mmCIF file of C-alpha atoms in Angstrom:
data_model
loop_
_atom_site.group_PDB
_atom_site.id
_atom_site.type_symbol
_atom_site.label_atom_id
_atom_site.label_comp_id
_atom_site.label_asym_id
_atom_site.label_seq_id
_atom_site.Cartn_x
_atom_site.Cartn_y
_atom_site.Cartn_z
ATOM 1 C CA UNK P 1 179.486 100.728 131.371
ATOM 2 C CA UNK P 2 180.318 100.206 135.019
ATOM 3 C CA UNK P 3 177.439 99.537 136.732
ATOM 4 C CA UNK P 4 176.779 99.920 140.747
ATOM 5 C CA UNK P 5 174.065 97.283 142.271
ATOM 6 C CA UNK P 6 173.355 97.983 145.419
ATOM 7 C CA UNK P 7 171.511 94.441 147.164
ATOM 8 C CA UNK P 8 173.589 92.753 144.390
ATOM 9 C CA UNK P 9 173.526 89.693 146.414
ATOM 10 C CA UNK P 10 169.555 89.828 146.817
ATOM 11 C CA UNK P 11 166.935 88.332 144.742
ATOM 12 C CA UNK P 12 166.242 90.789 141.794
ATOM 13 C CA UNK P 13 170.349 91.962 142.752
ATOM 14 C CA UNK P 14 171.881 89.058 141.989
ATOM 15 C CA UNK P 15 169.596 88.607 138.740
ATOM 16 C CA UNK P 16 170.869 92.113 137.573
ATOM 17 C CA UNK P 17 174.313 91.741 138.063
ATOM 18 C CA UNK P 18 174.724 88.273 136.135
ATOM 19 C CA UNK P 19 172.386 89.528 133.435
ATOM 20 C CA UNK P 20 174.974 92.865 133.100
ATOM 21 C CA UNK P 21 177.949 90.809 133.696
ATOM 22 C CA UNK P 22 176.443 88.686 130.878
ATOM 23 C CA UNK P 23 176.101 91.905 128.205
ATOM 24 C CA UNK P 24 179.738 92.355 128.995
ATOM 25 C CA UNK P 25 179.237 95.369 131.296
ATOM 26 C CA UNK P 26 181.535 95.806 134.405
ATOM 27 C CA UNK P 27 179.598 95.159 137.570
ATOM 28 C CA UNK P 28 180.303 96.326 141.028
ATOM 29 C CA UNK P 29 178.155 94.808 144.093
ATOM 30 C CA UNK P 30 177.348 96.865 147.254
ATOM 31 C CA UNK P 31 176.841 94.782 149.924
ATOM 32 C CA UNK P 32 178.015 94.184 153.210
ATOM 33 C CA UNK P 33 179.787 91.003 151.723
ATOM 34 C CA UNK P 34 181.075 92.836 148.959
ATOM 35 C CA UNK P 35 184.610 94.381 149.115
ATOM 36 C CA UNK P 36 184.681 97.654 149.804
ATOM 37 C CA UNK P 37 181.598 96.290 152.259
ATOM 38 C CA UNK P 38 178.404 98.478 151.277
ATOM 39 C CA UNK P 39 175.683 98.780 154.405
ATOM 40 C CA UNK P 40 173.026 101.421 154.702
ATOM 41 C CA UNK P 41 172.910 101.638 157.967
ATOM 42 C CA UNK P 42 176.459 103.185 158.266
ATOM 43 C CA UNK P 43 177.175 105.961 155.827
ATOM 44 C CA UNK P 44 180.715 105.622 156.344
ATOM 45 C CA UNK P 45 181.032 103.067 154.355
ATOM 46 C CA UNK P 46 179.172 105.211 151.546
ATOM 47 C CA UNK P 47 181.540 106.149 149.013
ATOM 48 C CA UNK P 48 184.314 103.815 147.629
ATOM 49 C CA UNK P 49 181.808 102.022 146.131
ATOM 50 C CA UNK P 50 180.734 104.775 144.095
ATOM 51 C CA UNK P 51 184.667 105.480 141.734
ATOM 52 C CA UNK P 52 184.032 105.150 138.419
ATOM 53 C CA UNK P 53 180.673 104.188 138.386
ATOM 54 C CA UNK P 54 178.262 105.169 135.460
ATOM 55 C CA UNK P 55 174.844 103.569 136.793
ATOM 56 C CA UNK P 56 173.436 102.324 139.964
ATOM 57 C CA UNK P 57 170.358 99.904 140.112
ATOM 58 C CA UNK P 58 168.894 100.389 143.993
ATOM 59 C CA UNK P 59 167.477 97.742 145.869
ATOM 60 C CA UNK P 60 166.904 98.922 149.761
ATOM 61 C CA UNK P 61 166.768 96.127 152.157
ATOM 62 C CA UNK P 62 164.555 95.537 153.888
ATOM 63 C CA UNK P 63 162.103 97.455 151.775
ATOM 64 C CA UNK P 64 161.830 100.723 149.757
ATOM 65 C CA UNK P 65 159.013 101.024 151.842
ATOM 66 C CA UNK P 66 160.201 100.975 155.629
ATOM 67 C CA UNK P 67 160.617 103.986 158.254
ATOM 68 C CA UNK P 68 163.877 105.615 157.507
ATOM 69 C CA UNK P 69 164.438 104.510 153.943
ATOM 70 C CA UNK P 70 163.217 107.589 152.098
ATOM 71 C CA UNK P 71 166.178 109.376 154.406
ATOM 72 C CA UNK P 72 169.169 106.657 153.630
ATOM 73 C CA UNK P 73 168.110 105.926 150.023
ATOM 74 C CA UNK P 74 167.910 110.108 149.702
ATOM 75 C CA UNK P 75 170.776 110.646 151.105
ATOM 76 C CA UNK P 76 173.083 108.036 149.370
ATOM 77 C CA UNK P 77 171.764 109.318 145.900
ATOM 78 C CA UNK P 78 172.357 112.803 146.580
ATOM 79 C CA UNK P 79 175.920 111.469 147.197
ATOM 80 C CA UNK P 80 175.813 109.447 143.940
ATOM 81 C CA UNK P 81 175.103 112.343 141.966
ATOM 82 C CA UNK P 82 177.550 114.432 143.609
ATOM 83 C CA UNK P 83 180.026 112.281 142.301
ATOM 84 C CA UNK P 84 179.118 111.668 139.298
ATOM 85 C CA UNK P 85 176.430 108.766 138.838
ATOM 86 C CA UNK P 86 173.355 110.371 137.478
ATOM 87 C CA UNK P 87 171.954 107.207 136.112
ATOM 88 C CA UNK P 88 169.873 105.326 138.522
ATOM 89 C CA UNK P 89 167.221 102.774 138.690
ATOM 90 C CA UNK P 90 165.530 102.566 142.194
ATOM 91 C CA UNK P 91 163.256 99.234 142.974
ATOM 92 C CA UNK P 92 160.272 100.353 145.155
ATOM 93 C CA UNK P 93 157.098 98.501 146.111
ATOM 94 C CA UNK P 94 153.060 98.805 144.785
ATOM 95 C CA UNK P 95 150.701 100.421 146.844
ATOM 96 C CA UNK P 96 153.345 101.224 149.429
ATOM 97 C CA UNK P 97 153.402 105.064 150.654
ATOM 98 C CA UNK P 98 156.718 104.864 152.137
ATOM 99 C CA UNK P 99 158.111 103.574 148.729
ATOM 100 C CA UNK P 100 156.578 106.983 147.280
ATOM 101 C CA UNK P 101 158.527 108.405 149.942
ATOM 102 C CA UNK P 102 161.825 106.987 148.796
ATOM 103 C CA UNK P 103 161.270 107.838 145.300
ATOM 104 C CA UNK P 104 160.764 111.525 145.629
ATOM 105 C CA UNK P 105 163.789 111.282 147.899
ATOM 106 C CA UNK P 106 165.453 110.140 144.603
ATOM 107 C CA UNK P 107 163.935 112.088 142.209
ATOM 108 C CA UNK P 108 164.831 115.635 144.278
ATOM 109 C CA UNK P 109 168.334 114.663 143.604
ATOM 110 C CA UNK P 110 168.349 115.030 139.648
ATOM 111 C CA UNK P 111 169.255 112.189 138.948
ATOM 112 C CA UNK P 112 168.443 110.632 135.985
ATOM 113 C CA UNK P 113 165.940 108.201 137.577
ATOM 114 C CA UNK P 114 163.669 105.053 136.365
ATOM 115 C CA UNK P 115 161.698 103.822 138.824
ATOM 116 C CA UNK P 116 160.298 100.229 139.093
ATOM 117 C CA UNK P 117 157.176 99.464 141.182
ATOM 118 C CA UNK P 118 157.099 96.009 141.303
ATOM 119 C CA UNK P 119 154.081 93.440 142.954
ATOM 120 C CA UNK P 120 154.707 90.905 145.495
ATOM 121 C CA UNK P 121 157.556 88.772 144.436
ATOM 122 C CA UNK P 122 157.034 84.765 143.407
ATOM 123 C CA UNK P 123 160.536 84.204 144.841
ATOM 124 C CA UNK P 124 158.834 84.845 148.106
ATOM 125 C CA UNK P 125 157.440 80.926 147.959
ATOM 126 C CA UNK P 126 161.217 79.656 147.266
ATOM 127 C CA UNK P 127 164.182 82.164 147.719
ATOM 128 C CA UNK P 128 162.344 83.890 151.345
ATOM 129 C CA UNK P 129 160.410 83.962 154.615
ATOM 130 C CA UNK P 130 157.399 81.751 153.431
ATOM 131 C CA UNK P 131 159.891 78.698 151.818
ATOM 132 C CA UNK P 132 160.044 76.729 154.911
ATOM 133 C CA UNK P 133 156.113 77.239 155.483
ATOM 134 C CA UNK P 134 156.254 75.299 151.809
ATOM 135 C CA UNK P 135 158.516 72.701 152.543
ATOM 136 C CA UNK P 136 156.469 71.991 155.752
ATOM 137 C CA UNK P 137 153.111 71.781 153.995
ATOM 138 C CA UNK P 138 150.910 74.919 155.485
ATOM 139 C CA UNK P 139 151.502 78.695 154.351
ATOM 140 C CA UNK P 140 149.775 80.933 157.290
ATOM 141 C CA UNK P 141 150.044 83.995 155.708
ATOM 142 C CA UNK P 142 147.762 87.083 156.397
ATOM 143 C CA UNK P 143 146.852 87.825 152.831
ATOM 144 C CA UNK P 144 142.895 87.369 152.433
ATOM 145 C CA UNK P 145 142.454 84.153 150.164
ATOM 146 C CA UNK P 146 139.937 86.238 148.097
ATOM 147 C CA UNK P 147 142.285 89.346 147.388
ATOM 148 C CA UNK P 148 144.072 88.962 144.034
ATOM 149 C CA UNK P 149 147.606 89.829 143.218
ATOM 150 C CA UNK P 150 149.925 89.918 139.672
ATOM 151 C CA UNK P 151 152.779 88.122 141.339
ATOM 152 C CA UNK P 152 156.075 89.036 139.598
ATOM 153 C CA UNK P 153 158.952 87.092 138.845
ATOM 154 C CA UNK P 154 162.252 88.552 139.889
ATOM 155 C CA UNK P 155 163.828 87.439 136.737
ATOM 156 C CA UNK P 156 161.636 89.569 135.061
ATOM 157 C CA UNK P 157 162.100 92.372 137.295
ATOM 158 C CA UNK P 158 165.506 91.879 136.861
ATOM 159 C CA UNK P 159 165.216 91.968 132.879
ATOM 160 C CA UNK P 160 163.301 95.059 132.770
ATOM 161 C CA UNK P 161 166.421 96.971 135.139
ATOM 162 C CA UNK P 162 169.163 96.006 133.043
ATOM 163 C CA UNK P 163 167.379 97.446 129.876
ATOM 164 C CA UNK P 164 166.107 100.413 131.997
ATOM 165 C CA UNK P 165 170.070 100.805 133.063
ATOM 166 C CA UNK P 166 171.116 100.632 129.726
ATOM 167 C CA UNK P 167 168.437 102.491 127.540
ATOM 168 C CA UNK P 168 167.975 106.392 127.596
ATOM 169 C CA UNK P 169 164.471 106.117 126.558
ATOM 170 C CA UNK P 170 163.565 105.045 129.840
ATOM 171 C CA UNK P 171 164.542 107.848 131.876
ATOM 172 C CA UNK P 172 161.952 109.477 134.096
ATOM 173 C CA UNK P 173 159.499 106.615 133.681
ATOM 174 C CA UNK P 174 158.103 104.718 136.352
ATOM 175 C CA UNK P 175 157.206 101.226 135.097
ATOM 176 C CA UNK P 176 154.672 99.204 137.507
ATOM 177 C CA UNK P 177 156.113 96.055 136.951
ATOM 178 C CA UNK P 178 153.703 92.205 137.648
ATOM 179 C CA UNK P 179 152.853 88.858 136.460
ATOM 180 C CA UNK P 180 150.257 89.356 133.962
ATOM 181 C CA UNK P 181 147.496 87.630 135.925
ATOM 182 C CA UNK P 182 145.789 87.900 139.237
ATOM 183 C CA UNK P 183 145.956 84.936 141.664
ATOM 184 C CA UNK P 184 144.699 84.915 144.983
ATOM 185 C CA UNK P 185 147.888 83.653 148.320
ATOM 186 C CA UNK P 186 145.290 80.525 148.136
ATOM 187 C CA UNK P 187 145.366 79.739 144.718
ATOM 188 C CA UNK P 188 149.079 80.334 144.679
ATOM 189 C CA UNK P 189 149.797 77.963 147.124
ATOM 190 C CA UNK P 190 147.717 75.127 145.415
ATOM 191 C CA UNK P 191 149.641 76.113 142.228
ATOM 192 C CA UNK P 192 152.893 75.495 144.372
ATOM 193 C CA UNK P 193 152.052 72.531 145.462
ATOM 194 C CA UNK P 194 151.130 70.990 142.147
ATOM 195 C CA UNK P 195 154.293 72.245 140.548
ATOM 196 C CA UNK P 196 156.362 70.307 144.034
ATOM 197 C CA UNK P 197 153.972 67.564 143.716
ATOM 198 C CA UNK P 198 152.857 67.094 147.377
ATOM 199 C CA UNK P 199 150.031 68.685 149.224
ATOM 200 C CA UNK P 200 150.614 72.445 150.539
ATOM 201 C CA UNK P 201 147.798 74.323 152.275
ATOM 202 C CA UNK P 202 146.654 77.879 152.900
ATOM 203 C CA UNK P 203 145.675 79.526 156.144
ATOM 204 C CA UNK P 204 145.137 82.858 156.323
ATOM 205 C CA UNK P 205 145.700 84.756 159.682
ATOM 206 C CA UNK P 206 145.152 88.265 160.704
ATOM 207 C CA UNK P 207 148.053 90.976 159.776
ATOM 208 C CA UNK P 208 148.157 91.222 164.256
ATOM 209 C CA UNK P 209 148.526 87.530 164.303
ATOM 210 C CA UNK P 210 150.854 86.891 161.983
ATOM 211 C CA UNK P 211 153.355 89.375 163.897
ATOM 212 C CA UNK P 212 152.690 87.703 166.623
ATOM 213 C CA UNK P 213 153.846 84.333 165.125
ATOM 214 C CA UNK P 214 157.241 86.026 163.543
ATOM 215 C CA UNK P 215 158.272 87.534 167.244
ATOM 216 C CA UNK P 216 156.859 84.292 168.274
ATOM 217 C CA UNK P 217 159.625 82.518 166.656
ATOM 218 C CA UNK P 218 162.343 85.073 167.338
ATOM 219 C CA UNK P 219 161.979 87.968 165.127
ATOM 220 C CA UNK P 220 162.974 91.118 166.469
ATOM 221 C CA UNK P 221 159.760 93.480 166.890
ATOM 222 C CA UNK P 222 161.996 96.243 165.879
ATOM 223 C CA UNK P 223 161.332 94.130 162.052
ATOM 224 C CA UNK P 224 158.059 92.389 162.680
ATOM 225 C CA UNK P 225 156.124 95.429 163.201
ATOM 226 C CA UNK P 226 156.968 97.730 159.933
ATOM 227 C CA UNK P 227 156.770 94.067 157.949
ATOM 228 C CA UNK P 228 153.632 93.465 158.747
ATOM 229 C CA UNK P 229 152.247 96.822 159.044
ATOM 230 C CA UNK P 230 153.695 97.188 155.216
ATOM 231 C CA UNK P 231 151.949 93.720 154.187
ATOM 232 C CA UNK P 232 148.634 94.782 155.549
ATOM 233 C CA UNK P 233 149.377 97.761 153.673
ATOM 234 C CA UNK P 234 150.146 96.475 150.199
ATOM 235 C CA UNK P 235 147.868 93.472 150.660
ATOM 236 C CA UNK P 236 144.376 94.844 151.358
ATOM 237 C CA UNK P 237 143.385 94.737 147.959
ATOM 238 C CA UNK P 238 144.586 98.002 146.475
ATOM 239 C CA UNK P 239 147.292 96.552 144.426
ATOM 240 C CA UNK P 240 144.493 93.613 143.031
ATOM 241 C CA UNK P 241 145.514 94.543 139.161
ATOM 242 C CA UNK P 242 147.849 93.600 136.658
ATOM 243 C CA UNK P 243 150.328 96.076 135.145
ATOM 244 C CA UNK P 244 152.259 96.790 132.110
ATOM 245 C CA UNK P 245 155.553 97.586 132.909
ATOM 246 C CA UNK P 246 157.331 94.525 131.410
ATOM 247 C CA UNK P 247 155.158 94.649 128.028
ATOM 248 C CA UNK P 248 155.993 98.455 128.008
ATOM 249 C CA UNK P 249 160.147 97.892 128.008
ATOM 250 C CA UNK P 250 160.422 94.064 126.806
ATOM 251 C CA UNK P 251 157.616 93.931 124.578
ATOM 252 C CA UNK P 252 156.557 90.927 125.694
ATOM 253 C CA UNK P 253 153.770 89.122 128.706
ATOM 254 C CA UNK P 254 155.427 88.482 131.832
ATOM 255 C CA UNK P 255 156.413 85.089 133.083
ATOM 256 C CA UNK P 256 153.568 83.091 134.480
ATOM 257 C CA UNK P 257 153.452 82.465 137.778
ATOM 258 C CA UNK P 258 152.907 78.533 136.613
ATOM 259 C CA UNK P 259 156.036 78.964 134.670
ATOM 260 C CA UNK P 260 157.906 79.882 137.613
ATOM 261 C CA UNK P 261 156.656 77.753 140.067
ATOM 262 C CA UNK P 262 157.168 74.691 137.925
ATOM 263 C CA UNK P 263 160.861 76.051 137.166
ATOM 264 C CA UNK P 264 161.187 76.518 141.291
ATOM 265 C CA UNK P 265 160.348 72.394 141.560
ATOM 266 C CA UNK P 266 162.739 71.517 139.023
ATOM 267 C CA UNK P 267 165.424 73.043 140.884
ATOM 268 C CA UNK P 268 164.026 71.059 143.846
ATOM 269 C CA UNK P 269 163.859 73.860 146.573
ATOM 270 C CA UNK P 270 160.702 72.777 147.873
ATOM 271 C CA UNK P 271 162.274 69.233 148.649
ATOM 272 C CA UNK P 272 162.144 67.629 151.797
#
């Protein structure tokens, strides 16, 4: 197969890709990096990317979730199928009604869709926006300390693409895809910092405050306010259970989120 992956150089992207690569499928990144460059914001650089392609796995940056991606995520896959790539698996978010958005977006196409709902990811701690708050020893986060969530691993996420890529069986199934235990931001902290060994705390702030803090430091509104409105979306306790998706295609638990964050120390990202 030739397989399209669109945020191939993202967390679960970059997973996918190797993990194809490895199965000795042919793997084309879209990017704005890649060559032919791939962005969503500019649909005239839709197309190229799409010759000979048999599959496309869709990440959407910033978020399956965000004003305006139901439209460019719709639109691109109505061009996909047009040309010939009927097999796609789209990445959304739990709990997120802008992600259901996107995926009937999708779906209207045709195509021959999986969708995977996936929980907050654990890379979040070491691979994006609350690393440094790690490495510095506080998270301030605006996730109540007493709301549970089945953090995922993206290598997991990424496992349960390529076989949804690759296997028919899995077409037309939406997989809600998570660790397979609830932890509260609190308690996932203290796990991080025994993994790192050094001490980490927890503050939680208000969804308003923490915006405040990322413009604060120089993020544009125009990000900080769909962020954090999606956050205090997905984070108010409606996504506070564990689901089966990666038993359901791997036949198997998911990865701990101990098992992570002790593979995340080892690697030494939370080094100072």
């Amino acid at each position: 197969m030739t397989v399209l992956v669109l945020g191939g150089t993202g967390k679960t992207g970059r997973r996918v890709a190797a993990r194809l690569a490895a199965r000795g499928h042919r793997v084309r990144v879209g990017a704005r990096s890649a060559a032919p460059s791939f962005d969503w914001t500019d649909r005239a650089t839709w197309g190229p990317e799409l010759e000979g392609v048999d599959a496309a796995y869709i990440a959407y940056s910033p978020d399956a979730g965000f004003p305006g991606a139901a439209e460019a995520v719709g639109g691109w896959a109505r061009r996909a199928v047009a040309a010939g790539v009927r097999r796609l698996v789209l990445l959304t978010g739990r709990g997120e009604a802008g992600a259901v958005r996107t995926e009937e977006a999708v779906r209207a196409t045709g195509a021959d869709l999986t969708v995977l709902r996936a929980a907050f990811f654990a890379q979040n701690f070491s691979e994006d926006f609350l690393v440094d708050m790690v490495r510095g020893g506080r998270v301030v986060f605006c996730a109540d300390p007493g709301v549970g969530e089945p953090f995922v691993d993206a290598e997991d996420i990424a496992e349960v693409a390529v076989a949804a890529l690759t296997g028919p069986e899995h077409i037309g199934r939406t997989y809600d895809v998570t660790g397979p235990r609830l932890l509260g931001f609190g308690a996932a902290v203290a796990e991080v910092a025994a993994a790192a060994g050094r001490e980490v705390g927890y503050t939680p702030v208000p969804v308003g405050a923490f915006r405040d803090g990322m413009v604060a430091d120089g993020v544009p509104a125009g990000f900080a306010d769909p962020f954090t409105a999606l956050l205090g979306e997905v984070l108010d306790g409606r996504n506070a259970h564990v689901g089966d998706g990666v038993r359901r295609v791997l036949g198997r638990e998911p990865r701990d989120f101990a098992a992570y964050a002790a593979a995340a120390a080892a690697d030494g990202v939370w080094d100072v």
